[in-house]
Coordinates of C-alpha atoms in Angstrom, one line a residue:
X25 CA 0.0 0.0 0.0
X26 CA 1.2 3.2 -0.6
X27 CA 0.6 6.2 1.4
X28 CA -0.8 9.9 0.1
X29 CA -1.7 12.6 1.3
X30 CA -4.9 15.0 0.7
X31 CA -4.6 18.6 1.5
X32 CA -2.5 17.0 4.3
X33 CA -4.0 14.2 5.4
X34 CA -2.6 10.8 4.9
X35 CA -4.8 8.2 2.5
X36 CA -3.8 5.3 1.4
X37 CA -3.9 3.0 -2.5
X38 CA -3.9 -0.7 -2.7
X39 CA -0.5 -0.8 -3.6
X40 CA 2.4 0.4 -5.4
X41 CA 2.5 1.6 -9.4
X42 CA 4.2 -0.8 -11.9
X43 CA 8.1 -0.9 -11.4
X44 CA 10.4 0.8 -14.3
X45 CA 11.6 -2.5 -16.4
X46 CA 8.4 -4.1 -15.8
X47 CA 5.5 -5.2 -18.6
X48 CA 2.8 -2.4 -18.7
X49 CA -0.5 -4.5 -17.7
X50 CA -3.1 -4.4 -19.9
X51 CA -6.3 -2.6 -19.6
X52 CA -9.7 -2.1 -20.9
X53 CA -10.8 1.8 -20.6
X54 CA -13.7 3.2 -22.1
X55 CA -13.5 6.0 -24.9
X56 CA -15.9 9.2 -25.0
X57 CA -17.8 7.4 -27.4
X58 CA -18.0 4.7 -24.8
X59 CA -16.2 2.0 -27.1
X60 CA -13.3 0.4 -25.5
X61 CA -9.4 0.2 -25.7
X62 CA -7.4 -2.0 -24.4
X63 CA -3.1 -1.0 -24.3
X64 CA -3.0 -3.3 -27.6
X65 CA -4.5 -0.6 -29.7
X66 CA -1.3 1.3 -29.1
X67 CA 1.0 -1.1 -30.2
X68 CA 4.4 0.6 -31.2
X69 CA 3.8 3.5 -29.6
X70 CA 5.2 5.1 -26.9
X71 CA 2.0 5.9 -23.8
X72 CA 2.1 8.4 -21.3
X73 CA -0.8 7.6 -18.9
X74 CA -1.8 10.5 -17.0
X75 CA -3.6 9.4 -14.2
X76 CA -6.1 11.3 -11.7
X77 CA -9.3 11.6 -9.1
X78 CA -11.3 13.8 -11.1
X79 CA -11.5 15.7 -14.2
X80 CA -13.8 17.8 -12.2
X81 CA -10.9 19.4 -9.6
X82 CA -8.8 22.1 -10.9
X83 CA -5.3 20.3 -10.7
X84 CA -6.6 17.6 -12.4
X85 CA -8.0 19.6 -15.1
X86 CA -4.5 21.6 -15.2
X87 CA -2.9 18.1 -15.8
X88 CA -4.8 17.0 -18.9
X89 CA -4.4 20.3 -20.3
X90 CA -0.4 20.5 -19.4
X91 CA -0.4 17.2 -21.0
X92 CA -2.0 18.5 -24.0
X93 CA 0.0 21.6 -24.4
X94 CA 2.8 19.2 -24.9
X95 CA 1.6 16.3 -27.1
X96 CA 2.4 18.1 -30.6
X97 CA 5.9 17.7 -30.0
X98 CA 6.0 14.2 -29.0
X99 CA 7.5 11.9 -32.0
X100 CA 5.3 8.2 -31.5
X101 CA 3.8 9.0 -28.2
X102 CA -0.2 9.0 -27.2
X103 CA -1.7 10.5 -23.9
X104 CA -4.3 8.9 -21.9
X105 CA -5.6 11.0 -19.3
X106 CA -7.4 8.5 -16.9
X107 CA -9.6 8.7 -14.3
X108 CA -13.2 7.1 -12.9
X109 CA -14.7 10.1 -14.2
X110 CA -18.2 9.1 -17.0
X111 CA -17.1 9.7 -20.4
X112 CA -19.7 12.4 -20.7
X113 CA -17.9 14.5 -18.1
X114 CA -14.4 14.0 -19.6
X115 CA -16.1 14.7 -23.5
X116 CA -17.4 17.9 -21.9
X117 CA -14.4 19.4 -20.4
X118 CA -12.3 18.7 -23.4
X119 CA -15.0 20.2 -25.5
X120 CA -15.1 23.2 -23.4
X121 CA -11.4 23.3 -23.1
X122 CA -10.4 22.8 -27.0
X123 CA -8.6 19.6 -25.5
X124 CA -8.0 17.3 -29.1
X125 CA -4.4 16.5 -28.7
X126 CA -4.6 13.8 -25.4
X127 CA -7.6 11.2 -25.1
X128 CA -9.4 11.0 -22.1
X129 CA -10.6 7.8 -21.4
X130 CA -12.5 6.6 -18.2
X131 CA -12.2 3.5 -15.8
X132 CA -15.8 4.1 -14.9
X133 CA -17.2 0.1 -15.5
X134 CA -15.0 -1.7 -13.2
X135 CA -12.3 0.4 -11.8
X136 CA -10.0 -2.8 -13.1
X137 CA -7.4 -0.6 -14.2
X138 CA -7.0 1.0 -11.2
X139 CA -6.4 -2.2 -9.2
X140 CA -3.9 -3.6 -11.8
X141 CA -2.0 -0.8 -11.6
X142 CA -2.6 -0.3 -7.9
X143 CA -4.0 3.4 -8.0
X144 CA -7.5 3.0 -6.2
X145 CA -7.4 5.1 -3.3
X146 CA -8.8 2.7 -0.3
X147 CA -9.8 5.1 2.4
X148 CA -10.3 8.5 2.9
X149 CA -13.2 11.0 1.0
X150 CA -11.6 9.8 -2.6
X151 CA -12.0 6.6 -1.6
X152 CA -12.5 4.3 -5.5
X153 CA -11.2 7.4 -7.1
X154 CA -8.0 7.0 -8.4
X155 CA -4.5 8.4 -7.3
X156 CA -2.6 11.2 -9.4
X157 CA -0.1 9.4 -10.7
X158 CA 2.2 9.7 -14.3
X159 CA 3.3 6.1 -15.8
X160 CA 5.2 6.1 -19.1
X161 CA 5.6 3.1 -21.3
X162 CA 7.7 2.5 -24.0
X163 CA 7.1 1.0 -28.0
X164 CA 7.7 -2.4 -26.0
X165 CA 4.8 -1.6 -23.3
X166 CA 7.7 -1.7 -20.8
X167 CA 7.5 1.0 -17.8
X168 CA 10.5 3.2 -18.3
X169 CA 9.2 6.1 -15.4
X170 CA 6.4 6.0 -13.0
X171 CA 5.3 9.0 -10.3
X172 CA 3.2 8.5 -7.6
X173 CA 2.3 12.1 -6.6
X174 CA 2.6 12.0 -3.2
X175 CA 0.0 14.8 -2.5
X176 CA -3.4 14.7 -4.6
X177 CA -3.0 18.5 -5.2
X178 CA 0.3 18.8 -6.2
X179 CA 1.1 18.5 -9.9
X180 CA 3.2 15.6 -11.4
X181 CA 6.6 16.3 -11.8
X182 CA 6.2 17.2 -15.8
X183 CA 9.6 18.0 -16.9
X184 CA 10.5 14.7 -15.1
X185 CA 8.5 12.8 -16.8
X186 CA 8.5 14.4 -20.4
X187 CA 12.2 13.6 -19.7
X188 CA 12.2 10.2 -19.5
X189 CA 11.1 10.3 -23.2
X190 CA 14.5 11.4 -24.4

């Protein structure tokens, strides 16, 4: 389990992301659309998955458009921005928000990806939601950097991560 805070106030996930060297598990997200992708559908690409509560709290919403900001200039690479969020919400925002360059896509059904790669937050007023946390993959689908933020309102390290796609 790995231990977060909130404005302060420690919460907990089920576990611990993905290690760097390790296979990417797969996963089956659902699209604005509400068709479904699975990591497969990016095969040979690099994936940055963006991960997050709520596309409904500010620094989440600053994250997915960061994240959007910078996709033009990524050679091979796709965005997920990921949260429990219903598609609906997350086709809203990035309608509102000109958002065309990152895909949101939603773990609403089950909240299977947030188990697999341990993000559920287990106690705590975000409890199901899932943590913010930044997991890049390689062409391979191997983790090359993972960030568990350690407090929910605190951005992701960006240039970090953007880094580890040099």
């Amino acid at each position: 389990m790995a231990s977060i805070t909130l404005k302060g106030n420690t919460i907990n996930t089920i576990g611990h992301l993905p290690a760097n060297g390790s296979q990417a598990p797969d996963f089956d997200l659902v699209k604005n659309d509400l068709s479904h992708i699975s990591l497969a559908d990016y095969k040979g690409s690099r994936v940055i998955l963006n991960i997050f509560p709520s596309i409904d709290t500010g620094i989440c919403a600053a994250s997915v458009r960061t994240f959007n900001e910078k996709a033009s200039g990524l050679a091979n690479t796709k965005i997920l921005c990921i949260s429990r969020d219903l598609p609906f919400a997350q086709a809203r925002f990035c309608g509102a928000e000109g958002i065309d360059s990152v895909e949101t896509v939603s773990d609403f059904t089950t909240g299977q990806f947030g188990k697999d790669y341990e993000v559920t937050i287990i106690d705590g007023p975000m409890a199901h939601l899932h943590s913010r946390a930044i997991v890049i993959l390689d062409e391979n689908h191997t983790v090359i950097y993972s960030e568990q933020v350690p407090e929910i309102v605190q951005d992701p390290d960006f240039e970090k991560a953007l880094a580890a796609l040099a």
